[in-house]
Amino acid sequence: VDLGWVVNHKRVERLMRELGLQGVHKPASVRTTVPAGAEHPHVPDLIGRDFSVGAPCTRWVGDITYIATGEGWLYLASVVDLGSRRFVGYSMADHMRTELVADALDMAIAAHGGAVEGTVMHTDRGSQYLSADFRAQVTAAGMRQSVGRTGQCWDNAAAESLWSSL
């Protein structure tokens, strides 16, 4: 199929350079996470893949996603209420340290006036969620921590599926 004029690629490069244009290309694959080195404490899976809608503020799920920008990666942590299917807390930063998920949980707790005792906080087995600081934060709020199994994305499917709606 003939779609136009035949020109040398060097001419296209020269014209684009003169006009200040740059081609768009797929960026190189970048590893965004690394496996944890140390064994983490055992935390039970209290959800058991039952993500059915229940009463609000009884079961929350948390997850982190990464967003490529022109200046590097940004990381977005969220807390979603399974009862209302709404984001109740979030945090964005240029790092994936524990503070990222702690800030998202702080926002969710504050949004409910601190009345979250007994709420299940379910996440994957990311090191941020299994850190001593995050576990202490969950316990101090009177919440119960729950994590899925290692390598089982379906154990946190409710949180993972919400990223597709962004």
Short mmCIF file of C-alpha atoms in Angstrom, two decimals:
data_model
loop_
_atom_site.label_atom_id
_atom_site.label_comp_id
_atom_site.label_asym_id
_atom_site.label_seq_id
_atom_site.Cartn_x
_atom_site.Cartn_y
_atom_site.Cartn_z
CA VAL A 1 0.00 0.00 0.00
CA ASP A 2 1.43 3.37 -1.02
CA LEU A 3 0.81 5.89 1.77
CA GLY A 4 2.75 8.87 0.43
CA TRP A 5 6.22 9.96 -0.63
CA VAL A 6 9.29 7.85 -0.28
CA VAL A 7 11.98 9.79 1.63
CA ASN A 8 15.26 8.88 3.21
CA HIS A 9 15.27 8.50 7.00
CA LYS A 10 18.10 11.07 7.20
CA ARG A 11 15.81 13.72 5.70
CA VAL A 12 13.14 12.93 8.27
CA GLU A 13 15.73 13.15 11.06
CA ARG A 14 17.01 16.52 9.75
CA LEU A 15 13.53 18.00 9.40
CA MET A 16 12.49 16.80 12.84
CA ARG A 17 15.69 18.26 14.35
CA GLU A 18 15.07 21.62 12.61
CA LEU A 19 11.49 21.69 13.90
CA GLY A 20 12.50 20.62 17.42
CA LEU A 21 10.47 17.40 17.23
CA GLN A 22 11.34 14.15 18.96
CA GLY A 23 9.92 10.75 18.22
CA VAL A 24 8.10 8.83 20.92
CA HIS A 25 9.45 5.40 21.74
CA LYS A 26 8.79 2.76 24.33
CA PRO A 27 11.10 3.22 27.33
CA ALA A 28 13.48 0.48 28.35
CA SER A 29 12.11 -2.02 30.85
CA VAL A 30 12.95 -0.97 34.40
CA ARG A 31 12.82 -3.22 37.44
CA THR A 32 10.66 -1.38 39.96
CA THR A 33 10.72 -3.76 42.91
CA VAL A 34 13.13 -6.29 44.36
CA PRO A 35 12.40 -9.37 46.46
CA ALA A 36 12.73 -9.04 50.21
CA GLY A 37 15.92 -10.50 51.63
CA ALA A 38 14.86 -11.33 55.18
CA GLU A 39 12.04 -13.56 56.32
CA HIS A 40 9.07 -11.54 57.52
CA PRO A 41 6.84 -12.36 60.49
CA HIS A 42 3.78 -14.50 59.88
CA VAL A 43 0.61 -12.47 59.39
CA PRO A 44 -2.63 -14.37 58.68
CA ASP A 45 -4.84 -13.94 55.62
CA LEU A 46 -8.14 -12.87 57.22
CA ILE A 47 -9.84 -12.07 53.89
CA GLY A 48 -9.21 -15.36 52.08
CA ARG A 49 -10.05 -13.88 48.65
CA ASP A 50 -13.55 -12.97 49.85
CA PHE A 51 -13.80 -9.45 48.46
CA SER A 52 -17.59 -9.26 48.60
CA VAL A 53 -19.08 -5.94 49.58
CA GLY A 54 -19.93 -5.77 53.26
CA ALA A 55 -20.49 -2.99 55.75
CA PRO A 56 -18.29 0.08 55.30
CA CYS A 57 -15.16 0.39 57.44
CA THR A 58 -14.93 -3.31 58.24
CA ARG A 59 -12.42 -4.45 55.61
CA TRP A 60 -9.84 -2.28 53.85
CA VAL A 61 -7.32 -3.28 51.18
CA GLY A 62 -4.07 -1.51 50.41
CA ASP A 63 -1.67 -1.57 47.49
CA ILE A 64 1.07 0.40 45.74
CA THR A 65 1.35 1.18 42.04
CA TYR A 66 4.03 3.03 40.18
CA ILE A 67 3.60 5.78 37.61
CA ALA A 68 6.26 6.72 35.04
CA THR A 69 6.76 10.47 34.63
CA GLY A 70 9.19 12.54 32.61
CA GLU A 71 11.24 13.06 35.76
CA GLY A 72 11.26 9.45 37.00
CA TRP A 73 8.97 7.13 38.93
CA LEU A 74 6.22 8.17 41.32
CA TYR A 75 4.65 5.67 43.68
CA LEU A 76 0.99 5.81 44.70
CA ALA A 77 -0.21 3.93 47.78
CA SER A 78 -3.92 3.60 48.44
CA VAL A 79 -6.36 2.27 51.00
CA VAL A 80 -9.75 1.16 49.65
CA ASP A 81 -12.82 0.35 51.73
CA LEU A 82 -14.33 -2.92 50.45
CA GLY A 83 -17.72 -1.92 51.88
CA SER A 84 -18.03 1.22 49.79
CA ARG A 85 -15.44 0.46 47.07
CA ARG A 86 -14.05 3.96 47.60
CA PHE A 87 -10.53 5.22 48.13
CA VAL A 88 -10.38 6.28 51.79
CA GLY A 89 -6.67 7.07 51.88
CA TYR A 90 -3.79 7.63 49.50
CA SER A 91 -0.24 8.91 49.39
CA MET A 92 2.16 9.69 46.54
CA ALA A 93 5.95 9.99 46.73
CA ASP A 94 9.13 9.41 44.76
CA HIS A 95 10.08 6.49 47.04
CA MET A 96 8.58 3.22 48.26
CA ARG A 97 9.57 3.46 51.90
CA THR A 98 7.21 2.57 54.74
CA GLU A 99 6.20 6.23 55.11
CA LEU A 100 4.39 5.99 51.77
CA VAL A 101 1.92 3.35 52.98
CA ALA A 102 1.83 4.78 56.51
CA ASP A 103 0.69 8.16 55.18
CA ALA A 104 -2.08 6.51 53.13
CA LEU A 105 -3.28 4.62 56.21
CA ASP A 106 -3.11 7.80 58.32
CA MET A 107 -5.39 9.54 55.81
CA ALA A 108 -7.86 6.64 55.87
CA ILE A 109 -7.95 6.56 59.68
CA ALA A 110 -8.40 10.35 59.85
CA ALA A 111 -11.22 10.18 57.28
CA HIS A 112 -13.10 7.95 59.72
CA GLY A 113 -12.33 10.10 62.75
CA GLY A 114 -10.08 7.40 64.18
CA ALA A 115 -13.03 5.03 64.68
CA VAL A 116 -11.48 2.03 62.92
CA GLU A 117 -11.14 -0.48 65.75
CA GLY A 118 -11.61 -4.02 64.48
CA THR A 119 -11.23 -3.04 60.81
CA VAL A 120 -9.21 -5.57 58.81
CA MET A 121 -6.33 -4.01 56.83
CA HIS A 122 -5.49 -6.43 54.00
CA THR A 123 -2.43 -6.03 51.76
CA ASP A 124 0.11 -8.02 49.79
CA ARG A 125 3.38 -9.15 51.37
CA GLY A 126 5.33 -6.03 50.39
CA SER A 127 8.12 -5.11 52.77
CA GLN A 128 6.45 -1.77 53.51
CA TYR A 129 3.33 -3.52 54.81
CA LEU A 130 5.30 -6.05 56.86
CA SER A 131 7.65 -3.49 58.42
CA ALA A 132 7.62 -3.11 62.19
CA ASP A 133 6.51 0.53 61.88
CA PHE A 134 3.47 -0.23 59.72
CA ARG A 135 2.46 -3.21 61.85
CA ALA A 136 2.69 -1.01 64.97
CA GLN A 137 0.55 1.65 63.27
CA VAL A 138 -2.16 -0.91 62.45
CA THR A 139 -2.10 -2.30 65.99
CA ALA A 140 -2.16 1.18 67.59
CA ALA A 141 -5.31 2.01 65.62
CA GLY A 142 -6.98 -1.17 66.93
CA MET A 143 -7.06 -2.71 63.47
CA ARG A 144 -6.28 -6.29 62.47
CA GLN A 145 -3.62 -6.87 59.81
CA SER A 146 -4.12 -9.39 57.02
CA VAL A 147 -1.80 -10.27 54.13
CA GLY A 148 -2.06 -12.54 51.12
CA ARG A 149 0.32 -15.34 50.31
CA THR A 150 3.70 -14.78 48.66
CA GLY A 151 3.48 -14.63 44.86
CA GLN A 152 -0.33 -14.84 44.78
CA CYS A 153 -1.64 -11.68 43.11
CA TRP A 154 -5.22 -12.99 43.42
CA ASP A 155 -4.96 -12.70 47.22
CA ASN A 156 -5.08 -8.91 46.82
CA ALA A 157 -7.13 -8.78 43.62
CA ALA A 158 -9.59 -6.16 44.92
CA ALA A 159 -6.82 -3.60 45.38
CA GLU A 160 -5.01 -4.57 42.16
CA SER A 161 -8.14 -4.26 40.02
CA LEU A 162 -8.80 -0.68 41.13
CA TRP A 163 -5.60 0.54 39.47
CA SER A 164 -7.14 -0.23 36.07
CA SER A 165 -9.89 2.31 36.77
CA LEU A 166 -7.41 5.17 37.21
#
